[in-house]
């Protein structure tokens, strides 16, 4: 029948056969294209990842994404094709090539990964247009200047003192010691600080000793964002998902956390607009120049709400990681304790300025950022048609440096899984490590705006902890980092720590 092209005589089975045959041909053509003809076909990587987006989508959402990417780098080398149109890099040079600014080279810009959800406006983090980004950055930088940091120190010290008081293992004289979940308390501390600097109002978590709903919402939101971003690999699903979000036909657990955050941030901004804070805060200049720049209420809200997430979770994560590694590493613990205790005669002497020259403290922070980068994923950028690490990358390809893979590669760091602050100081600095491969704050025009604030917070917090307490982890056998799940941020398990007041003298300080 078929041979005579009498289509009317096709049986149902024949029709099914034709359909399946057609699908098979299309799939074969697709496989041939992505594995042989595609401009990224020459890069190594799992064939399955190039053929179908479900491979990377599954890994992106299963909580092991960054560990999987590192395994791929171990197997395939410093550049790996992780999706049809996407490459992951792991060398120091690729940091410079993708994120850095070199005269004469075209810039790798942010793409759809950063696009806000329908109905929301772009903020400093999500803006991809260089001119708009640069204008926003100029306005917001004012809140992060040296003068601003100086004016913010009192507030930071006030919250750190409350934190030091609250984590005390011996609440009442004569009582036994109790442990606290350090992960939770670092979150309370950094959210309270950033909340006040972004909205002019605190979340009150340190005082209450319990998470403000915003903190819980951020975590719900981060998982939802991770899920949403998985559609980046499947444009058809992406469009469908964004339309469902726009027309509010998604399961509420996916859209509600974000909507709640936006509503809460709006209320806070309304309040902030009616009050003049005592210090230069993140929005001071944007509010002062609001009329001349035509800044809308939604833009203010979006900047503030982004900064709370960008500035608190990251710093708390780094402090949790440092606490964990110090609790496992007696030599580093003692070196830091000695440095802090021999430098400061009194608790009140611990200021941002006075902690600046402490080399071991700085090295501990750098090593904490390396071994446990708060944003462990690769931050995607679109190739303008440029080379990276000596490879020509066609225009439109998505590239990133995996923070976790580059900081844990044996090609970049000796004993990459060991916490060795010494690699950042003195003679050990020349141990062959590619220190530039650790870029927790990123580099170039999109380098973290809050970097100096984060360093200042971490220096004060760690110094005050070490001056006041000795601490130990309750479960000595806990492999805490291995129990983390990686999304855009880490999902961290609890970490019970006992903070022993060092002496009657320091106990007096915290009571
Ligand atoms: C240890 C702490 C921190 C780490 C590791 C960190 C890391 C980063 C990274 C990797 C980026 C680049 C993101 C991208 O390109 O997609 C970034 C951007 C940013 N961070 Fe941080 N951050 C930290 C603390 C803070 C703090 C305290 C603030 C204060 C609000 C802050 C505010 C920002 C802002 C506003 C941006 C966007 C900058 C731009 O695109 O121009 N960060 N941060």
XYZ file of C-alpha atoms and ligand atoms in Angstrom:
554
model
C 0.000 0.000 0.000
C 2.674 2.460 1.102
C 4.698 1.693 -1.945
C 1.873 2.970 -4.135
C 1.566 6.118 -1.883
C -2.100 5.387 -1.288
C -2.193 7.266 2.080
C -5.908 6.625 2.499
C -5.156 2.949 2.819
C -2.823 3.468 5.849
C -3.756 1.331 8.819
C -3.592 2.758 12.336
C -0.433 0.717 12.933
C 1.155 2.152 9.802
C 0.328 5.681 10.959
C 1.910 5.040 14.339
C 4.924 3.630 12.558
C 5.217 6.733 10.390
C 4.919 9.025 13.394
C 7.524 7.121 15.389
C 9.754 6.903 12.347
C 9.493 10.687 11.958
C 10.254 11.271 15.612
C 13.210 8.918 15.400
C 14.566 10.755 12.381
C 14.163 14.133 14.076
C 15.853 12.909 17.247
C 18.688 11.384 15.241
C 19.140 14.656 13.385
C 19.140 16.525 16.733
C 21.715 14.156 18.230
C 23.882 14.417 15.121
C 23.651 18.199 15.228
C 24.507 18.679 18.923
C 27.273 16.065 18.950
C 28.856 16.759 15.574
C 27.822 20.045 13.981
C 27.111 22.320 16.979
C 29.764 25.052 17.524
C 30.429 23.637 21.039
C 30.659 20.027 19.808
C 34.465 20.055 20.047
C 34.377 20.563 23.851
C 34.455 17.474 26.074
C 31.606 16.519 28.373
C 28.923 13.903 28.864
C 27.064 13.355 25.564
C 23.815 13.003 27.523
C 24.225 16.572 28.840
C 24.549 17.967 25.316
C 21.664 15.946 23.908
C 18.910 16.647 26.409
C 18.358 19.477 28.920
C 16.814 17.113 31.463
C 20.334 15.941 32.370
C 21.421 19.323 33.707
C 17.977 20.288 35.009
C 17.961 17.227 37.234
C 21.423 17.987 38.586
C 20.655 21.682 39.034
C 17.770 20.827 41.355
C 19.014 17.700 43.153
C 21.217 19.559 45.658
C 24.491 18.099 44.311
C 25.009 20.419 41.382
C 28.388 21.868 42.305
C 29.793 18.496 43.356
C 28.720 17.008 40.009
C 30.344 19.860 38.076
C 33.595 19.310 39.957
C 33.486 15.586 39.117
C 33.041 16.520 35.458
C 36.085 18.814 35.610
C 38.106 16.027 37.232
C 37.126 13.725 34.402
C 37.176 16.027 31.359
C 39.590 18.847 32.297
C 39.375 22.618 32.795
C 36.574 23.163 30.286
C 33.473 20.984 30.165
C 30.332 21.146 28.058
C 27.531 20.847 30.629
C 24.582 21.510 28.302
C 24.097 21.878 24.557
C 25.021 25.568 24.593
C 26.847 25.848 27.899
C 30.440 25.468 29.112
C 31.901 25.354 32.614
C 35.499 26.465 33.287
C 37.737 25.982 36.323
C 41.012 27.907 35.815
C 42.302 31.208 37.198
C 42.665 32.543 33.660
C 39.001 31.851 32.866
C 37.949 34.063 35.819
C 39.833 36.913 34.211
C 38.586 36.183 30.693
C 34.887 35.862 31.557
C 34.337 38.300 34.425
C 37.331 40.629 34.285
C 37.752 43.783 32.294
C 40.562 43.798 29.729
C 40.766 46.741 27.322
C 40.152 45.595 23.765
C 38.130 42.533 24.765
C 34.355 42.401 24.428
C 32.428 41.977 27.686
C 30.571 38.806 28.698
C 27.195 40.092 29.914
C 24.512 38.628 32.147
C 21.699 36.888 30.268
C 18.210 35.526 30.865
C 19.329 33.619 33.975
C 19.096 36.931 35.841
C 15.836 38.127 34.328
C 13.333 39.117 37.024
C 10.027 37.282 37.245
C 7.125 38.870 35.339
C 5.818 41.941 37.148
C 9.141 42.647 38.906
C 11.694 45.299 37.999
C 15.423 44.933 37.463
C 17.847 45.708 40.267
C 21.621 46.051 40.489
C 22.132 42.292 40.517
C 19.763 41.466 37.681
C 20.432 44.425 35.353
C 22.302 43.230 32.260
C 22.583 46.450 30.263
C 26.038 47.930 31.077
C 24.909 51.576 30.957
C 21.868 51.085 33.232
C 23.925 48.905 35.558
C 26.660 51.488 35.826
C 24.140 54.238 36.688
C 22.525 52.095 39.381
C 25.897 51.116 40.756
C 27.008 54.736 41.014
C 23.921 55.561 43.073
C 24.170 52.558 45.336
C 27.951 52.693 45.843
C 27.475 55.685 48.108
C 26.000 53.371 50.781
C 29.144 51.204 50.641
C 31.823 53.933 50.622
C 34.492 54.206 53.317
C 32.511 57.073 54.902
C 29.319 55.010 54.866
C 31.061 51.996 56.398
C 32.402 54.224 59.150
C 28.954 55.555 59.895
C 27.558 51.982 59.928
C 30.089 50.532 62.360
C 28.211 51.489 65.553
C 25.157 49.661 64.357
C 27.178 46.571 63.412
C 28.941 46.577 66.787
C 25.583 46.839 68.559
C 24.260 43.738 66.813
C 27.522 41.803 67.259
C 27.426 42.525 70.997
C 23.888 41.199 71.210
C 24.955 38.109 69.252
C 27.912 37.526 71.604
C 25.542 37.746 74.543
C 22.994 35.382 73.043
C 25.358 32.550 72.069
C 26.892 32.313 75.551
C 27.050 28.634 76.490
C 26.556 29.461 80.167
C 23.401 31.487 80.447
C 23.358 31.582 84.257
C 26.207 31.220 86.785
C 26.406 27.676 88.116
C 24.434 26.217 85.200
C 25.891 23.631 82.803
C 26.912 24.566 79.288
C 24.454 24.480 76.400
C 25.051 24.421 72.697
C 23.562 26.657 70.017
C 23.039 26.098 66.318
C 25.741 28.419 64.950
C 24.251 28.345 61.436
C 20.988 29.755 62.732
C 22.587 32.410 64.938
C 24.915 33.698 62.223
C 21.832 34.092 60.068
C 20.002 36.025 62.764
C 23.012 38.319 63.114
C 23.628 39.112 59.464
C 19.919 39.453 58.626
C 19.442 41.887 61.496
C 22.403 43.994 60.328
C 21.480 44.028 56.646
C 17.783 44.508 57.379
C 18.603 47.699 59.219
C 20.964 48.931 56.491
C 18.568 48.107 53.653
C 15.231 49.056 55.187
C 16.212 51.229 58.153
C 14.489 48.689 60.398
C 15.690 45.510 62.088
C 14.209 42.021 61.748
C 14.647 41.551 65.519
C 15.794 37.923 65.212
C 18.755 38.202 67.577
C 16.594 39.673 70.297
C 13.789 37.179 69.841
C 16.151 34.259 69.311
C 13.988 32.992 66.491
C 13.918 33.464 62.729
C 11.921 36.295 61.335
C 9.475 35.081 58.695
C 11.626 36.841 56.067
C 14.595 34.508 56.787
C 12.415 31.446 56.315
C 10.907 32.998 53.208
C 14.364 33.646 51.750
C 15.195 29.957 52.081
C 11.877 28.909 50.570
C 12.541 31.531 47.891
C 16.055 30.298 47.112
C 14.765 26.803 46.426
C 11.953 28.211 44.325
C 14.449 30.396 42.417
C 16.657 27.345 41.835
C 13.676 25.451 40.472
C 12.638 28.389 38.265
C 16.175 28.807 36.948
C 16.337 25.152 35.924
C 14.039 26.109 33.030
C 16.867 28.216 31.609
C 18.024 25.003 29.949
C 14.679 24.416 28.264
C 13.405 27.631 26.624
C 9.936 26.262 25.849
C 9.326 25.278 29.457
C 10.800 28.597 30.559
C 8.223 30.566 28.586
C 5.443 28.347 29.867
C 6.600 28.689 33.460
C 6.917 32.474 33.279
C 3.446 32.781 31.831
C 2.040 30.560 34.561
C 3.749 32.824 37.110
C 2.408 35.931 35.421
C -1.161 34.643 35.355
C -0.864 33.192 38.868
C -1.556 29.613 37.926
C 1.402 28.018 39.709
C 1.304 25.924 42.884
C 1.490 28.507 45.649
C 4.650 27.010 47.182
C 6.527 28.129 44.056
C 5.250 31.673 43.813
C 4.088 32.585 47.304
C 7.501 32.936 49.021
C 8.562 35.520 46.441
C 5.276 37.413 46.564
C 5.398 37.527 50.369
C 8.935 38.913 50.291
C 7.983 41.615 47.812
C 4.972 42.645 49.886
C 6.986 42.776 53.093
C 9.789 44.750 51.436
C 7.251 47.253 50.081
C 5.851 47.889 53.562
C 9.333 48.410 54.945
C 10.262 50.847 52.182
C 7.127 52.867 52.776
C 8.197 53.194 56.404
C 11.802 53.978 55.423
C 10.649 56.833 53.175
C 9.009 58.517 56.134
C 12.081 58.377 58.395
C 15.611 59.695 58.143
C 18.119 57.063 59.403
C 21.012 58.102 61.668
C 23.558 56.703 59.242
C 24.188 56.467 55.497
C 22.292 53.353 54.505
C 22.033 51.417 51.238
C 19.224 53.543 49.863
C 20.273 57.000 51.141
C 21.494 58.315 47.812
C 18.818 56.633 45.710
C 16.177 58.222 47.888
C 17.873 61.640 47.873
C 18.128 61.661 44.064
C 14.834 59.889 43.532
C 13.106 62.739 41.734
C 15.962 63.797 39.473
C 16.593 60.177 38.395
C 12.927 59.243 38.175
C 13.432 56.274 40.523
C 10.185 54.463 41.190
C 8.982 52.937 44.445
C 9.198 49.460 42.880
C 12.868 50.066 41.996
C 13.690 51.061 45.578
C 11.902 48.015 46.903
C 13.654 45.726 44.442
C 17.139 47.060 45.316
C 16.537 46.754 49.054
C 15.040 43.318 48.882
C 17.878 42.046 46.656
C 20.477 43.456 49.049
C 18.996 41.702 52.065
C 19.353 38.363 50.306
C 22.729 39.129 48.689
C 24.252 40.565 51.853
C 23.068 38.404 54.716
C 22.880 34.787 53.644
C 26.328 34.985 52.019
C 28.116 36.445 55.053
C 26.358 34.059 57.450
C 27.349 31.124 55.245
C 30.984 32.141 55.229
C 31.010 32.526 59.030
C 29.379 29.103 59.447
C 31.992 27.518 57.192
C 34.874 29.205 59.030
C 33.473 28.116 62.410
C 33.188 24.537 61.177
C 36.719 24.399 59.758
C 38.248 26.059 62.819
C 36.478 23.566 65.073
C 38.181 20.773 63.071
C 41.613 22.351 62.877
C 43.397 22.870 66.186
C 46.447 24.566 64.686
C 44.458 27.235 62.843
C 42.108 27.671 65.796
C 44.988 28.348 68.177
C 46.842 30.617 65.790
C 43.758 32.797 65.398
C 42.961 32.729 69.118
C 46.530 33.819 69.927
C 46.469 36.606 67.385
C 43.166 38.059 68.600
C 43.869 37.675 72.323
C 47.366 39.083 72.132
C 46.248 42.064 70.049
C 43.294 43.245 72.078
C 43.603 44.094 75.771
C 39.928 44.895 76.077
C 36.764 43.813 74.288
C 35.980 47.458 73.461
C 39.278 47.766 71.566
C 37.904 45.499 68.818
C 36.989 47.908 66.050
C 36.835 47.602 62.270
C 40.035 49.595 61.935
C 41.914 47.745 64.675
C 41.130 44.338 63.147
C 42.395 45.341 59.706
C 46.116 44.634 60.270
C 45.597 41.093 61.684
C 47.205 38.827 59.056
C 46.036 35.479 60.379
C 42.457 36.692 60.738
C 42.497 37.891 57.141
C 44.002 34.585 56.004
C 41.313 32.602 57.854
C 38.620 34.614 56.093
C 40.245 34.154 52.665
C 40.615 30.433 53.251
C 37.001 30.223 54.455
C 35.859 31.943 51.264
C 37.957 29.532 49.209
C 37.090 26.240 50.827
C 33.416 27.042 51.265
C 32.457 29.757 48.756
C 29.019 31.118 49.756
C 27.940 31.168 46.106
C 29.384 27.873 44.892
C 27.829 27.754 41.421
C 29.236 29.255 38.234
C 27.664 32.631 37.464
C 26.495 32.423 33.851
C 27.542 34.940 31.230
C 26.835 35.164 27.502
C 29.781 35.026 25.133
C 30.052 38.039 22.817
C 32.271 35.958 20.520
C 35.602 35.985 22.415
C 38.225 33.578 23.692
C 38.302 32.072 27.176
C 41.367 30.323 28.500
C 42.710 30.059 24.968
C 39.491 28.616 23.463
C 37.376 30.532 20.977
C 33.802 30.724 22.316
C 31.124 31.515 19.734
C 28.700 34.365 20.288
C 25.651 33.375 22.333
C 27.226 30.424 24.169
C 26.697 30.489 27.950
C 29.889 30.265 30.008
C 30.782 30.342 33.693
C 33.566 29.507 36.126
C 32.389 27.006 38.711
C 33.432 28.543 41.996
C 33.435 25.170 43.737
C 35.378 23.392 40.984
C 38.003 26.131 40.638
C 38.631 26.365 44.391
C 38.798 22.576 44.805
C 40.897 21.758 41.766
C 44.298 20.242 42.477
C 45.595 22.174 39.494
C 44.844 25.413 41.370
C 45.458 24.562 45.039
C 47.556 21.962 46.817
C 45.485 19.895 49.290
C 42.348 21.729 48.103
C 40.054 20.074 50.653
C 42.253 21.059 53.623
C 41.731 24.282 55.543
C 45.161 25.964 55.352
C 45.029 29.728 56.096
C 48.824 29.820 55.740
C 48.464 29.536 51.951
C 47.384 33.204 52.021
C 50.345 34.544 54.037
C 54.089 34.779 54.231
C 56.357 32.326 52.531
C 53.574 29.736 52.010
C 51.895 32.193 49.675
C 54.424 31.073 47.098
C 53.483 27.395 47.397
C 52.336 27.208 43.793
C 48.688 27.824 44.585
C 46.765 29.817 41.985
C 45.218 32.173 44.548
C 43.423 34.049 41.797
C 41.282 30.933 41.191
C 39.396 31.755 44.399
C 37.024 34.637 43.652
C 34.134 34.342 46.107
C 33.087 37.943 45.432
C 33.564 37.625 41.663
C 35.604 40.260 39.794
C 35.224 43.032 37.237
C 32.319 45.400 36.842
C 29.941 42.990 38.603
C 32.200 42.408 41.616
C 30.259 42.227 44.889
C 29.292 45.714 46.014
C 29.181 44.653 49.675
C 32.644 43.069 49.769
C 34.208 45.594 52.155
C 31.163 45.524 54.408
C 31.307 41.695 54.486
C 35.032 41.734 55.377
C 34.426 44.318 58.087
C 31.549 42.328 59.595
C 33.493 39.074 59.526
C 36.611 40.601 61.092
C 34.651 42.117 63.976
C 32.480 39.043 64.562
C 35.353 36.534 64.566
C 37.534 38.753 66.755
C 34.776 39.259 69.311
C 33.964 35.541 69.382
C 37.613 34.615 69.951
C 38.150 37.324 72.545
C 35.128 36.189 74.525
C 34.903 32.445 74.052
C 36.547 29.161 73.353
C 34.291 27.031 71.259
C 33.886 23.432 70.196
C 31.565 21.503 67.933
C 29.280 19.044 69.712
C 29.342 16.267 67.093
C 33.037 15.838 66.421
C 32.435 13.254 63.720
C 30.049 15.477 61.740
C 31.100 15.919 58.099
C 29.182 19.164 57.923
C 30.156 20.350 54.439
C 29.355 16.958 52.899
C 25.868 17.219 54.424
C 25.229 20.521 52.637
C 23.049 20.697 49.547
C 24.006 23.170 46.866
C 21.480 25.368 45.136
C 22.197 28.987 44.186
C 23.276 29.205 47.845
C 24.017 26.328 50.201
C 21.296 24.599 52.124
C 23.132 24.109 55.379
C 22.407 21.551 58.087
C 22.529 22.661 61.715
C 25.871 22.916 63.512
C 25.687 22.663 67.300
C 28.514 24.616 68.931
C 29.271 25.219 72.601
C 30.700 28.673 73.293
C 32.553 28.566 76.647
C 33.202 31.964 78.231
C 36.998 32.068 78.492
C 37.161 33.591 81.943
C 35.191 35.437 84.565
C 36.474 38.566 82.915
C 34.999 37.784 79.500
C 31.848 36.365 81.091
C 31.382 39.782 82.635
C 31.531 41.384 79.205
C 28.698 39.336 77.829
C 26.344 39.422 80.811
C 30.864 36.787 52.243
C 29.924 37.568 51.795
C 29.569 37.792 50.347
C 29.873 37.063 49.242
C 30.698 35.801 49.154
C 29.272 37.733 48.104
C 29.387 37.302 46.790
C 28.889 37.997 45.699
C 29.040 37.588 44.334
C 29.759 36.322 43.873
C 28.451 38.503 43.548
C 28.353 38.483 42.007
C 26.994 37.934 41.634
C 26.772 37.800 40.140
O 27.586 38.255 39.352
O 25.748 37.227 39.778
C 27.901 39.508 44.414
C 27.203 40.610 43.983
C 26.622 41.510 44.837
N 26.698 41.520 46.216
Fe 27.732 40.241 47.365
N 28.627 38.843 48.546
C 28.788 38.927 49.909
C 28.312 39.905 50.744
C 27.558 40.973 50.347
C 27.063 41.997 51.213
C 27.319 42.127 52.712
C 26.317 42.835 50.456
C 25.575 44.031 50.971
C 24.373 44.314 50.651
C 26.376 42.358 49.074
C 25.778 42.942 47.983
C 25.973 42.580 46.674
C 25.411 43.299 45.537
C 24.547 44.553 45.625
C 25.822 42.636 44.386
C 25.515 43.004 42.929
C 26.691 43.798 42.355
C 26.535 44.162 40.887
O 26.033 43.363 40.089
O 26.962 45.275 40.539
N 27.141 41.218 49.064
N 28.198 39.168 45.730
